[in-house]
Coordinates of C-alpha atoms in Angstrom, one line a residue:
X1 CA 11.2 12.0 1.6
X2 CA 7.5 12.5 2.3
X3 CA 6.3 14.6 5.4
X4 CA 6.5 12.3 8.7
X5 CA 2.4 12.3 9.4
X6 CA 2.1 8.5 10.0
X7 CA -1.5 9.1 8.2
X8 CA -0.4 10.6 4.9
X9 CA 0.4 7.5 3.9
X10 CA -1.0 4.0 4.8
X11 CA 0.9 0.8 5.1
X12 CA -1.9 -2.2 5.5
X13 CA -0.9 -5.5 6.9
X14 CA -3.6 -8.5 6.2
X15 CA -1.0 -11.1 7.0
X16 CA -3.6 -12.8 10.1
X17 CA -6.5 -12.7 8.1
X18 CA -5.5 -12.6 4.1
X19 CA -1.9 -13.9 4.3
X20 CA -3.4 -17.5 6.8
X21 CA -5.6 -18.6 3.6
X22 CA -1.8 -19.7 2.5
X23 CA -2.0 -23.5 1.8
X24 CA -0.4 -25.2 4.7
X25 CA 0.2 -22.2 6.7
X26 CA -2.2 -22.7 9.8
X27 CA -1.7 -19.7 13.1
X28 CA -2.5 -20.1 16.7
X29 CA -4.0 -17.5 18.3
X30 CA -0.6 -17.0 20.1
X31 CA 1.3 -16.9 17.2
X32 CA -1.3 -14.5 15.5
X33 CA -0.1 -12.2 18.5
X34 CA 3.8 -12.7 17.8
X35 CA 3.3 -12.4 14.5
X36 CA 1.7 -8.6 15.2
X37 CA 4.1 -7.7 17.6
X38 CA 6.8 -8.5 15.2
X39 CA 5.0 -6.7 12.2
X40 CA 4.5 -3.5 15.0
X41 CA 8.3 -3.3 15.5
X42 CA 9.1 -2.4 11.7
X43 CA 6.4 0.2 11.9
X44 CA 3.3 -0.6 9.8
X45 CA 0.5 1.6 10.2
X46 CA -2.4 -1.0 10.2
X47 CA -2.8 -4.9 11.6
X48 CA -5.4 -6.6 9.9
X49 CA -6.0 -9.3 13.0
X50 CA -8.7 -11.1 11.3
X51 CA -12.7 -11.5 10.7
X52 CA -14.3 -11.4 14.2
X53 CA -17.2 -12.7 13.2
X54 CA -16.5 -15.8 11.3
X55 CA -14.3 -18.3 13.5
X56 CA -14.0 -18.6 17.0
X57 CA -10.6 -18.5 16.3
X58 CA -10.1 -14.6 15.1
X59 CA -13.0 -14.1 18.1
X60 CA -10.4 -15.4 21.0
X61 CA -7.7 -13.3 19.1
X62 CA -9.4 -10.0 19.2
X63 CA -10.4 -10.8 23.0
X64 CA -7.0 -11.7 23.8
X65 CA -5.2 -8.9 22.2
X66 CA -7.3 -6.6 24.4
X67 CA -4.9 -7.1 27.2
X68 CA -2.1 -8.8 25.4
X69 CA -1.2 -6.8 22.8
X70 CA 0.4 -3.9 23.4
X71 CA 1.6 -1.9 19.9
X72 CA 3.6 1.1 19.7
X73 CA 3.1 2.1 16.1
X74 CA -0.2 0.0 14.2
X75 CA -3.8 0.1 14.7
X76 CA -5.4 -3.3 15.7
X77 CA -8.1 -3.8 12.3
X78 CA -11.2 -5.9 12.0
X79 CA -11.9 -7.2 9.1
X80 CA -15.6 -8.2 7.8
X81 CA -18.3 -8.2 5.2
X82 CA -21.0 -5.2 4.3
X83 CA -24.4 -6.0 6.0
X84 CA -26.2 -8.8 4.3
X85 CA -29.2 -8.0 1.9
X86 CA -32.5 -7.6 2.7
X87 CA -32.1 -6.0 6.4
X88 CA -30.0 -3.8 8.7
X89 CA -26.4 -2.9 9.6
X90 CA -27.9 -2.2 13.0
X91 CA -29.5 -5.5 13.1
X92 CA -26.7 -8.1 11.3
X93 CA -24.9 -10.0 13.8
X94 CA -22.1 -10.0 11.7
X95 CA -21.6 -5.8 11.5
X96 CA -22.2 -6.6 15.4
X97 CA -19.0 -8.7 15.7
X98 CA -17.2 -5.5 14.2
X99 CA -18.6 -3.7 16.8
X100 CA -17.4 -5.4 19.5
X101 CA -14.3 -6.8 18.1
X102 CA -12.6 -3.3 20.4
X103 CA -10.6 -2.1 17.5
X104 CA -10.9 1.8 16.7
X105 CA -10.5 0.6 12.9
X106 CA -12.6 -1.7 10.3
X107 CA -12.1 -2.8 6.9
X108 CA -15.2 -3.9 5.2
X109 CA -14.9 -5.9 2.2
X110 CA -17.5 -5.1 -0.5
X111 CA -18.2 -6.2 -3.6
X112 CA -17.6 -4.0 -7.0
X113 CA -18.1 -6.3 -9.6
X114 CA -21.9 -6.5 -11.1
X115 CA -21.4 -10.3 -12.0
X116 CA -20.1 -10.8 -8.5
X117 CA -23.4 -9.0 -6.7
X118 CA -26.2 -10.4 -9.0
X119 CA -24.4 -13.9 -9.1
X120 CA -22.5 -14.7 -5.8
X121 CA -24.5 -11.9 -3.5
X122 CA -27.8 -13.3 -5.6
X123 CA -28.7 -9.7 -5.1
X124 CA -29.5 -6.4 -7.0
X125 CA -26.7 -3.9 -7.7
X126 CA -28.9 -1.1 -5.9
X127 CA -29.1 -3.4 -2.8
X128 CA -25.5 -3.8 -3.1
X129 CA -24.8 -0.3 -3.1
X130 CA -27.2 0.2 -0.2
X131 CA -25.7 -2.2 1.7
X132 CA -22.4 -0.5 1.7
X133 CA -23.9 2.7 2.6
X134 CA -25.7 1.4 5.8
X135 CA -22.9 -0.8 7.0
X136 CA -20.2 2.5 6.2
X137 CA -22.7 4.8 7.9
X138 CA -23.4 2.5 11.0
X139 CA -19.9 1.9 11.8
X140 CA -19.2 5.4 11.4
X141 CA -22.1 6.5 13.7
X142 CA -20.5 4.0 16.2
X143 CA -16.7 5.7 16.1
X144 CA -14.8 3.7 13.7
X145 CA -12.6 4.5 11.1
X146 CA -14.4 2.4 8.0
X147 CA -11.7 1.3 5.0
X148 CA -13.6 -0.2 2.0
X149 CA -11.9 -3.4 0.1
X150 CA -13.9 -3.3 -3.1
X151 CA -13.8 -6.3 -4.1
X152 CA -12.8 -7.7 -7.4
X153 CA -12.5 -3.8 -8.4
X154 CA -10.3 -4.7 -11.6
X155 CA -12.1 -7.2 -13.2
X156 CA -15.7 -5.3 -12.0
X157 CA -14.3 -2.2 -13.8
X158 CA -13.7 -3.5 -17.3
X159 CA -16.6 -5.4 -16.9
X160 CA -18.9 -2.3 -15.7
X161 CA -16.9 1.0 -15.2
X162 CA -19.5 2.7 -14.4
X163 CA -20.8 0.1 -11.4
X164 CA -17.3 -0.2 -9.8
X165 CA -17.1 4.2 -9.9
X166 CA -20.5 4.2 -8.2
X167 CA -19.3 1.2 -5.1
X168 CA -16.1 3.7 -4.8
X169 CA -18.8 6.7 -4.9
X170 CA -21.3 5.4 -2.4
X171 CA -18.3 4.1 -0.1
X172 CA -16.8 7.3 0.3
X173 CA -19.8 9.5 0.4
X174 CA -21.1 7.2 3.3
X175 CA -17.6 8.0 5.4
X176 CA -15.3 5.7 4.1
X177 CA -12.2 6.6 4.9
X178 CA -10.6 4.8 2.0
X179 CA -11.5 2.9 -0.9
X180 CA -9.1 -0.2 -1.6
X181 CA -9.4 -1.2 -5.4
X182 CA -8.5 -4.9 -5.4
X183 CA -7.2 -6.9 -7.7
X184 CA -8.7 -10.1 -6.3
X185 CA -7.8 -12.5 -8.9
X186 CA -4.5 -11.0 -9.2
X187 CA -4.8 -11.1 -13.2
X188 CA -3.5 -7.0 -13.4
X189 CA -0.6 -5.9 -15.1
X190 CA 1.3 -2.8 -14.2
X191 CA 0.3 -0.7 -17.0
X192 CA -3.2 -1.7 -16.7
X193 CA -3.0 -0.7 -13.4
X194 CA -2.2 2.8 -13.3
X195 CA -4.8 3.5 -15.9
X196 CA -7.2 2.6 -13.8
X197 CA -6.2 3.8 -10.8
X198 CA -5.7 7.3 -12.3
X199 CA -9.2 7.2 -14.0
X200 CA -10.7 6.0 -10.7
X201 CA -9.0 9.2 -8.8
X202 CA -10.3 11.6 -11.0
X203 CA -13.7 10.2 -11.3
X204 CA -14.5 9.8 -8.1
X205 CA -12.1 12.3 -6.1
X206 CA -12.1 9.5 -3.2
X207 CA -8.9 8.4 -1.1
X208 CA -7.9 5.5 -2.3
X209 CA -6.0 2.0 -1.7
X210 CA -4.4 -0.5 -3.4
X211 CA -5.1 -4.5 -2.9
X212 CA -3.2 -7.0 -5.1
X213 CA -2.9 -10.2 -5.3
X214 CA 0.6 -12.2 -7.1
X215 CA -1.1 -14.2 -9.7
X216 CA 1.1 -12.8 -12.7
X217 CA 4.3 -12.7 -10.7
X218 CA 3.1 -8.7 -10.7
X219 CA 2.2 -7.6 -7.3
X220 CA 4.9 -5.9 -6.0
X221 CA 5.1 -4.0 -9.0
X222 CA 1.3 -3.2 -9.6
X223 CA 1.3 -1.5 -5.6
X224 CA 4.3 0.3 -6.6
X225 CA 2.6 1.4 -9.8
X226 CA -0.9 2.2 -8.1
X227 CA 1.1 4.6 -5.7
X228 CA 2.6 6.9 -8.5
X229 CA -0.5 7.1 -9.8
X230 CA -2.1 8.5 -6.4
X231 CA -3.1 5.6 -4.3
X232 CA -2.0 7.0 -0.7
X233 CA -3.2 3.4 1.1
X234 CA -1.2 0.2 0.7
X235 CA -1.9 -3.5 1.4
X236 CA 0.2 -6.6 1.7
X237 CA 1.2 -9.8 3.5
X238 CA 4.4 -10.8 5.7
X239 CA 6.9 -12.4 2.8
X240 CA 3.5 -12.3 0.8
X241 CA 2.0 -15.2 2.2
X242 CA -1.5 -15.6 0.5
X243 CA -3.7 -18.0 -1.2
X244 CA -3.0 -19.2 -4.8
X245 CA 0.3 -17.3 -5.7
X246 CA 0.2 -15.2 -2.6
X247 CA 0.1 -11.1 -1.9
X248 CA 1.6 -8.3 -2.5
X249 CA 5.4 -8.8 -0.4
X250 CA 4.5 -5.4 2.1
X251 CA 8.7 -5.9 3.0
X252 CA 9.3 -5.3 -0.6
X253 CA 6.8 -2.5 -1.3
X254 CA 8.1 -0.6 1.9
X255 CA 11.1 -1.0 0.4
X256 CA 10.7 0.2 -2.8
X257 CA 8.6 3.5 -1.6
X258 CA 11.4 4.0 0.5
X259 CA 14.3 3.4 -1.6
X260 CA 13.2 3.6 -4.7
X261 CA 10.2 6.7 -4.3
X262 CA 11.6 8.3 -1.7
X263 CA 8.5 8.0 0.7
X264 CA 9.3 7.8 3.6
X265 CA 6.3 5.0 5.3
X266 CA 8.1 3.8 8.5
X267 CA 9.1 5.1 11.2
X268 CA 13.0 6.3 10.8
X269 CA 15.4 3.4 11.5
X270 CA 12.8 0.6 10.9
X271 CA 13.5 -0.5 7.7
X272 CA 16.9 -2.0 8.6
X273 CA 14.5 -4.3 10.8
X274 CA 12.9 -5.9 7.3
X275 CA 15.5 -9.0 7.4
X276 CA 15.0 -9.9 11.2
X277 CA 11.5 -9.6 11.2
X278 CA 10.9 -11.4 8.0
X279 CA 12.6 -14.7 8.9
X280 CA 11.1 -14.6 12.4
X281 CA 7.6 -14.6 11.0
X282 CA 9.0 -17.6 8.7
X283 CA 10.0 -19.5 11.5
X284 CA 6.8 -18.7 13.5
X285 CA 4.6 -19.7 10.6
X286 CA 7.1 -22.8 10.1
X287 CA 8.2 -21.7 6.7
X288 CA 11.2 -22.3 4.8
X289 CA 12.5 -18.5 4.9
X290 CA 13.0 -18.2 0.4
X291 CA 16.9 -16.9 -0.3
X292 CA 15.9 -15.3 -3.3
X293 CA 13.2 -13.1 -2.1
X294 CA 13.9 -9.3 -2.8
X295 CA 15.6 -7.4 -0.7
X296 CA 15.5 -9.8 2.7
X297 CA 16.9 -13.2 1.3
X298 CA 20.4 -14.7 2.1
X299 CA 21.2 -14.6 -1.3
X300 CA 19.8 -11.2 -2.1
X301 CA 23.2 -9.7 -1.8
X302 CA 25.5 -12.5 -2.4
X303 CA 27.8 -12.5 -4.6
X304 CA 30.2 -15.3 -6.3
X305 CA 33.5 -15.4 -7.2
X306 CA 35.4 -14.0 -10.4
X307 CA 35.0 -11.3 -12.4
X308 CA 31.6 -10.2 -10.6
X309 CA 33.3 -10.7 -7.1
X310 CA 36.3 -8.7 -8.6
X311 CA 34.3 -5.7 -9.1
X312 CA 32.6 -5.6 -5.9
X313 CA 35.4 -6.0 -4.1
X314 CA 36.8 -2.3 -5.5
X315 CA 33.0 -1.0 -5.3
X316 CA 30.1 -3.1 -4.2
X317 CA 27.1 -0.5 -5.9
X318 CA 28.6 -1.7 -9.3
X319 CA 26.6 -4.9 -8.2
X320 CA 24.0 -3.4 -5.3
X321 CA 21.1 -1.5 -6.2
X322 CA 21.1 -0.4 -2.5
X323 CA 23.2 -0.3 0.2
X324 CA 21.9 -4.2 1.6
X325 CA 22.2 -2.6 5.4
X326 CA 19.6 -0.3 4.6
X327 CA 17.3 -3.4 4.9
X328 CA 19.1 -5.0 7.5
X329 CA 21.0 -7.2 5.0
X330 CA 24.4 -7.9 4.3
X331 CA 26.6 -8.4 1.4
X332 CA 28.0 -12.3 1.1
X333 CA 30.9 -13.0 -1.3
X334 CA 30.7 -16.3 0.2
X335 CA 27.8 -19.0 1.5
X336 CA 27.0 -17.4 4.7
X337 CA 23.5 -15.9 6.6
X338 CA 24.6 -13.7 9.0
X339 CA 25.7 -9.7 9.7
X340 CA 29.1 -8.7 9.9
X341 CA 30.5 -7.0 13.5
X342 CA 28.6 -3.4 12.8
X343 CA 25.3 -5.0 12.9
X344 CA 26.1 -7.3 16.4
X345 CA 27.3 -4.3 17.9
X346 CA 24.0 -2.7 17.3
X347 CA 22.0 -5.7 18.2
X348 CA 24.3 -5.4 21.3
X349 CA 23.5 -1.8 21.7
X350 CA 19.5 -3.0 22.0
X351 CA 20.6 -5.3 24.5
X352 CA 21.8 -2.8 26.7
X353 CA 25.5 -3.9 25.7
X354 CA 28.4 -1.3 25.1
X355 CA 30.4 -3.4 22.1
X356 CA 32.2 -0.6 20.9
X357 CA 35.2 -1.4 21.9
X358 CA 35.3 -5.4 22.4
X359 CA 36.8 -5.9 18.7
X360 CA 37.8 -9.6 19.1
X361 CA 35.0 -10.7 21.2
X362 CA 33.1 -9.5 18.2
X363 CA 35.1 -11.1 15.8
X364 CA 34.0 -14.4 18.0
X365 CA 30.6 -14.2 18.0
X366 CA 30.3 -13.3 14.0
X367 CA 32.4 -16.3 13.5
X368 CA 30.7 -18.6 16.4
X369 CA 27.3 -17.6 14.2
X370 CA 28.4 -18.4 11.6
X371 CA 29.1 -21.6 12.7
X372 CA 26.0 -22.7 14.5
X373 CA 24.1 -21.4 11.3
X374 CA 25.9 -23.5 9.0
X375 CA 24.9 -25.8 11.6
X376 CA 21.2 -25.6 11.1
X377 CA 20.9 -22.4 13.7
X378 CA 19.1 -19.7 13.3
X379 CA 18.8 -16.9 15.4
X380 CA 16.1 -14.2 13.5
X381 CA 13.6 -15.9 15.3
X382 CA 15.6 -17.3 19.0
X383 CA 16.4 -13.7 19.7
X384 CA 16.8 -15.1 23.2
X385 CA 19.3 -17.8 22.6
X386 CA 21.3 -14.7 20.4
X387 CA 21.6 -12.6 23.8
X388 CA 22.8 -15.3 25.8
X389 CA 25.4 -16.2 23.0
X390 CA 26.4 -12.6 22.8
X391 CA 26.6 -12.1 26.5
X392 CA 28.5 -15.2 27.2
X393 CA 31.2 -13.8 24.7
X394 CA 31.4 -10.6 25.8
X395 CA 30.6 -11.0 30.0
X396 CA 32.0 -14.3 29.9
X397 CA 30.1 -17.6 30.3
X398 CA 27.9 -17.8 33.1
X399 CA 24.9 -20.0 34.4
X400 CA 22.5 -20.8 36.7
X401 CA 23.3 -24.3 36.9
X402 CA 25.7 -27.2 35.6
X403 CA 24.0 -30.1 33.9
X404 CA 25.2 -33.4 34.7
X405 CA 23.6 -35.3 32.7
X406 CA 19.3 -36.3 31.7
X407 CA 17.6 -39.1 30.6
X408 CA 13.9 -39.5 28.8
X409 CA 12.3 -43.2 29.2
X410 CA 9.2 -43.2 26.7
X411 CA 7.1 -46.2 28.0
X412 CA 3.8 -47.5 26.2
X413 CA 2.0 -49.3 29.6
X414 CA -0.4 -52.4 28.8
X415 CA -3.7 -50.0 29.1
X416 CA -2.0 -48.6 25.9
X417 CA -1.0 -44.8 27.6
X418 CA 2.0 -43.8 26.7
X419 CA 3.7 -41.8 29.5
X420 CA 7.6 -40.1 29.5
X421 CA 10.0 -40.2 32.3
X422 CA 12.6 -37.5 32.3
X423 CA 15.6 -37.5 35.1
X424 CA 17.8 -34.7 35.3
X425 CA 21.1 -34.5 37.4
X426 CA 22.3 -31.0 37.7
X427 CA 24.8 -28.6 40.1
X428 CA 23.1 -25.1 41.2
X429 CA 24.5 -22.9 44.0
X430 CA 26.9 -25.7 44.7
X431 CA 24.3 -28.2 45.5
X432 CA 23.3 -31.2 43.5
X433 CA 20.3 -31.9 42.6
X434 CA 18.4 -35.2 40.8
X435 CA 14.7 -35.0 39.8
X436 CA 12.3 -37.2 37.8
X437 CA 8.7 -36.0 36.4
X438 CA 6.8 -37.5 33.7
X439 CA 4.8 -35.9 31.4
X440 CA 2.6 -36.3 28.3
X441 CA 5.8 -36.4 26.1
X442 CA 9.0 -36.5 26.5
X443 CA 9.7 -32.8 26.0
X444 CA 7.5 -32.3 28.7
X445 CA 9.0 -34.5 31.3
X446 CA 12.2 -32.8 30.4
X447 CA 10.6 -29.4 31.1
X448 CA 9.2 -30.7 34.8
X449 CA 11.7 -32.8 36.0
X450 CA 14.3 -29.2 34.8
X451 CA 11.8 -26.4 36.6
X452 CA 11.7 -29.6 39.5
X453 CA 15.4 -29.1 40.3
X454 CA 15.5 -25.6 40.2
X455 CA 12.5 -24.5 41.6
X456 CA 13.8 -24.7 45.8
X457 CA 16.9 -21.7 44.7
X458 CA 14.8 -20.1 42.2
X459 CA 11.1 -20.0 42.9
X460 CA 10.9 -17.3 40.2
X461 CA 10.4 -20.6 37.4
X462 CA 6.7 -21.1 38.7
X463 CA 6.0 -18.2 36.7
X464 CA 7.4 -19.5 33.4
X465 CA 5.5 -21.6 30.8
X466 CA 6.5 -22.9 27.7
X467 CA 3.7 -21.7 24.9
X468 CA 5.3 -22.9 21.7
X469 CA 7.2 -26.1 20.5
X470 CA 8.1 -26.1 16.9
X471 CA 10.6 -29.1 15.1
X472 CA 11.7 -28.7 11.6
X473 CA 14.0 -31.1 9.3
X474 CA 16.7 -29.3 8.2
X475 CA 17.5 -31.9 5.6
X476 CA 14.7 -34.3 4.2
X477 CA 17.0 -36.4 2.1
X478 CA 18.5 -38.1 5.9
X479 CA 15.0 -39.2 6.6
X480 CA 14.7 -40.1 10.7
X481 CA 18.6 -39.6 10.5
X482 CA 18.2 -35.7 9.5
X483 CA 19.6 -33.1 11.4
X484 CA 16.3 -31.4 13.7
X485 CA 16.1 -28.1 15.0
X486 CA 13.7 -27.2 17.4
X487 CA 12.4 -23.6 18.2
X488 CA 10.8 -23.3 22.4
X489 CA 8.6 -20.5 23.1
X490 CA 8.2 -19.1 26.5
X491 CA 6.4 -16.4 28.2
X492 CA 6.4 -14.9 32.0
X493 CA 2.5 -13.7 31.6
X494 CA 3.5 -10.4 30.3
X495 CA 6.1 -11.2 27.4
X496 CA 7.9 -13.9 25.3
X497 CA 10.9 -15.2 24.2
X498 CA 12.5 -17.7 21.7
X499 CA 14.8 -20.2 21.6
X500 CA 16.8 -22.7 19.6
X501 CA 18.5 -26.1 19.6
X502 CA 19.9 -28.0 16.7
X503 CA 20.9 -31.4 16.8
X504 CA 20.3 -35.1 15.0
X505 CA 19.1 -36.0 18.1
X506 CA 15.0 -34.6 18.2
X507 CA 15.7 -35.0 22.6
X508 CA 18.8 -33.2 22.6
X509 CA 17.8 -30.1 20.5
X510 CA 14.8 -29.3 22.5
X511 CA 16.6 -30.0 25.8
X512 CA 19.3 -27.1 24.4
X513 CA 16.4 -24.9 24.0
X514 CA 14.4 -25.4 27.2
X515 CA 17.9 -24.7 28.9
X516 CA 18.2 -21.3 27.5
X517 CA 14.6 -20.7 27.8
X518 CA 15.0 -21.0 31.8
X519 CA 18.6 -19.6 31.7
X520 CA 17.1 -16.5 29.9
X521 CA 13.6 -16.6 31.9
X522 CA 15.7 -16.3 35.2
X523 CA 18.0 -13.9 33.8
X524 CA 15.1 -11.2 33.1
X525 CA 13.8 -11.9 36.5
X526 CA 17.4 -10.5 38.0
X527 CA 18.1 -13.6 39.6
X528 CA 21.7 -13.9 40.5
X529 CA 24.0 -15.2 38.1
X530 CA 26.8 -18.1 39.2
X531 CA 30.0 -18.0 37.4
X532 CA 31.1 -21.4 35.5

C-alpha cells in the first residue's frame, strides 16, 4: 500500500457537474447535497459540485452547501472555463463566479486541441495559451488550488503534440496544481493511453491527471492504465453516470488501485462502503441500480448452481477475484441482494447496536430482508426504515402510535382545483385521536392530517419536513397494476433521512414511508418510546 498522505494521490469526483449531462438524469439542488454527502462517506478526495457560473442551479448549490454541507474527507470543487479571449481573468464575470463560489479548490477546463481553439474558441492558439496563464495565475493570486482539465488532450495530441505539451506547459508553469489529460470523446484505447501519458510526463515534468470518458467500453481500464504510467490525479462519475456512454466508474477504479495496485486512495475501512453508497446514489438519481456492474452489482458475486457452485462451495476464490466483502458485497449462490449476519451486525455496530451475541434475532432480520427485497424493498438508500427494522428485531417492536386506520378522498371541484382529503384514526399515549387536512395531493394530506394527530404529545414534528418524494415501477409489464415503491425524504434542518414503502397500492406505500419517516424523526429527537 501507498503512504496514507490523502494528497499523494487524488481521487476526483465530477458526478454533480459531469456525471448530470447523463440523459434523463436531472438533480435537485438537495439531491446534489445527498449525493456529496454520500460520495464524502467513502472517502474521495475532491467533489466536483458544479459550474457556478453557468445556471442558477449550481449557483444555489454552492450557496447552500456553505452552511449545509458539512464533509469530513473531500474538498468542495468549482468547476469553470479559462477567461474568455480578448480581456481579463480579473475582469470576466465568469472567473468571478469561481471566485466567489467559497470553495478553497477550482478546476478550469481548457482547451488543448489546436482545431478546438481556432475553430470552437474562434481564437488564436497564443490567446489560448494566454488565457490559461491569466485565469491559472488570477486564481492562484486569490488562494485557490487551480487543477487544469485540458480538454480534448488525446485527440489535440495526435493532432498537434507539440500544442497540447505547451497547454500542459503553460498550465503548470502558471500554478496549476495538476494537469488532467482528457479523453473527451472517449475514443482512447489502453495502450494508446499509456504512451501518451508517459510521453506527456517526461516532456513536460508536470503533475498530472487522468479524465476519460466510456465511449469504447475502455474507461475504467484507460484510468487504471494512465496511473501505472504516472498519473497521480484521477477522475470519475458515481456508477459512471455521464453523457453519451458515460465516465470513467470512480467505484471501480478505487477498486482496482486498491485491490488490484495496491494503492491505498481511501481512507482505511471505506471501500467496504462502495456497494451501499452506490445504490443509494441510484435510488437518489432514480436509476435502475445495473446487477452486472463490477465489483458493486447483485450479481457481481453470484453464482449458479452445478459444477461452478460445486467448486465455490469447497473454495469460493476458485470463482472470486476478491474477497466480495472487501467492497461491501456478498457472495449469492442463489437470487438474493442482501449481506449475510456479519455485515448487519456491523451496520448494527454503526447504529450504536451490540449484535454480537443476538444470533437468531440476526438470523430474522437477514431473512426478513430478504423478504421485503424480493418484495420490491430496498434499503441502500432507506437507511432509516433499515434501523427501525433492525431495532424492532432486536429491542422489540415499539411505536409512537397505533394506526387505526386512513383514508385519502381526491376531489376535482367545479372551478377545476383539485384538492385531497386525508383522515387519519390513530391511538398515541393511550389516547385516540382523528384528524383531517387536505393538501395539494394526496400524499400531502396524508402527511398533515399524520403531523395533525401527533402534534399535541409530540410537538417535536413541527420541526420535521418532508424534502423528497420519489415513486418507481418495480415492474412495467403490470402497467397501473404494477407493484410501486416509494422512497420519502425527510430532514430536521440540520440532517436527513430515508425511507421506503412498497406496495401495488401508490397510497399505501407512501403512507408506510411517511410512518417511519416520523417514527424515526421522533426517535432521533429522544422522544419516549411506547411499547406495542
Amino acid at each position: 500500500m501507498q503512504p496514507d498522505d490523502p494528497d499523494s494521490f487524488h481521487v476526483y469526483d465530477t458526478t454533480l457537474r459531469d456525471g448530470t449531462q447523463q440523459e434523463g438524469l436531472s438533480l435537485s439542488v438537495g439531491d446534489k447535497i445527498a449525493v456529496a454527502r454520500h460520495l464524502d462517506e467513502i472517502g474521495v478526495g475532491f467533489i466536483e459540485g458544479g459550474w457556478p457560473g453557468s445556471n442558477p442551479k449550481d449557483a444555489e448549490f454552492f450557496h447552500r452547501a456553505r452552511t449545509e454541507l458539512r464533509l469530513e474527507h473531500a474538498l468542495l470543487t468549482a468547476f469553470g472555463a479559462t477567461r474568455r479571449a480578448r480581456t481579463t481573468a480579473a475582469d470576466d464575470p465568469q472567473v468571478a463566479a469561481l471566485r466567489e463560489a467559497g470553495t478553497a479548490v477550482v478546476c478550469l477546463v481548457a482547451k488543448s486541441d489546436r482545431r478546438h481553439v481556432e475553430r470552437a474558441l474562434r481564437t488564436t492558439p497564443a490567446e489560448n495559451l494566454a488565457m490559461i496563464r491569466d485565469t491559472v495565475a488570477h486564481l492562484r493570486a486569490e488562494g485557490k488550488r487551480v487543477f487544469v482539465d485540458a480538454e480534448h488532450f488525446f485527440d489535440g495530441y495526435r493532432a498537434d503534440a507539440d500544442y497540447a505539451l505547451e497547454v500542459v506547459r503553460v498550465a503548470a508553469e502558471a500554478g496549476a496544481e495538476v494537469v488532467v489529460l482528457c479523453d473527451t470523446n472517449g475514443g482512447m484505447l489502453p495502450t494508446r493511453i499509456g504512451d501518451v501519458v508517459s510521453a506527456v510526463r517526461d516532456r513536460t515534468g508536470a503533475r498530472l491527471g487522468i479524465h476519460c470518458h466510456n465511449d469504447t467500453a475502455c474507461a475504467v481500464a484507460n484510468t487504471l492504465v494512465a496511473v501505472e504510467a504516472g498519473v497521480t490525479h484521477v477522475q470519475g462519475t458515481a456508477n459512471g453516470y455521464g453523457e453519451r456512454c458515460g465516465n470513467a466508474d470512480l467505484f471501480s477504479v478505487v477498486a482496482g488501485l486498491e485491490t488490484k495496485l495496491g494503492r491505498r486512495v481511501l481512507p482505511p475501512g471505506r471501500l467496504r462502503e462502495l456497494v451501499r453508497v452506490s445504490h443509494a446514489i441510484d435510488e437518489i438519481t432514480n436509476s435502475a441500480p445495473d446487477a452486472h456492474r463490477a465489483y458493486v452489482g447483485a450479481s457481481a458475486f453470484a453464482h449458479k448452481a452445478g459444477l461452478h457452485a460445486s467448486a465455490v462451495k469447497i473454495d469460493p476464490d476458485m470463482y472470486q477475484h476478491i474477497d466480495p466483502a472487501v467492497v461491501g458485497n456478498d457472495m449469492r449462490m442463489l437470487v438474493s441482494e442482501l449481506a449475510g449476519r456479519a455485515t448487519i451486525e456491523l451496520k448494527g455496530r454503526e447504529l450504536g447496536l451490540d449484535l454480537s451475541g443476538q444470533r437468531e434475532a440476526l438470523g430474522r432480520v437477514v431473512d426478513l430482508v430478504k423478504e421485503r427485497e424480493a418484495a420490491g424493498y430496498t434499503y441502500e438508500a432507506a437507511e432509516a426504515s433499515f434501523e427501525l427494522l433492525l431495532r424492532d428485531e432486536t429491542e422489540g417492536p415499539r411505536r409512537f402510535f397505533t394506526l387505526e386506520s386512513w383514508r385519502v378522498i381526491v376531489e376535482r371541484r367545479p372551478d377545476g382545483e383539485v384538492v385531497s382529503e386525508a383522515t387519519v384514526k390513530l391511538v398515541s399515549n393511550g389516547v385516540r385521536h382523528v384528524s383531517t387536512a387536505e393538501g395539494n395531493g394526496p400524499v400531502n394530506a396524508l402527511d398533515r392530517a399524520l403531523r395533525e394527530a401527533l402534534e399535541k404529545s409530540y410537538p417535536g414534528l413541527a420541526d420535521l419536513d418532508l424534502v423528497d418524494y420519489k415513486v418507481r415501477i418495480l415492474d412495467g409489464r403490470s402497467g397501473t397494476g404494477a407493484v410501486t415503491r416509494v422512497l420519502v425524504g425527510t430532514s430536521d434542518g440540520r440532517d436527513r433521512w430515508d425511507t421506503i414503502g412498497v406496495d401495488e397500492n401508490i397510497i399505501a406505500a407512501s403512507w408506510e414511508a411517511l410512518q417511519d419517516a416520523v417514527t424515526y424523526g421522533l426517535h432521533r429527537q429522544g422522544e419516549q418510546i411506547v411499547p406495542k
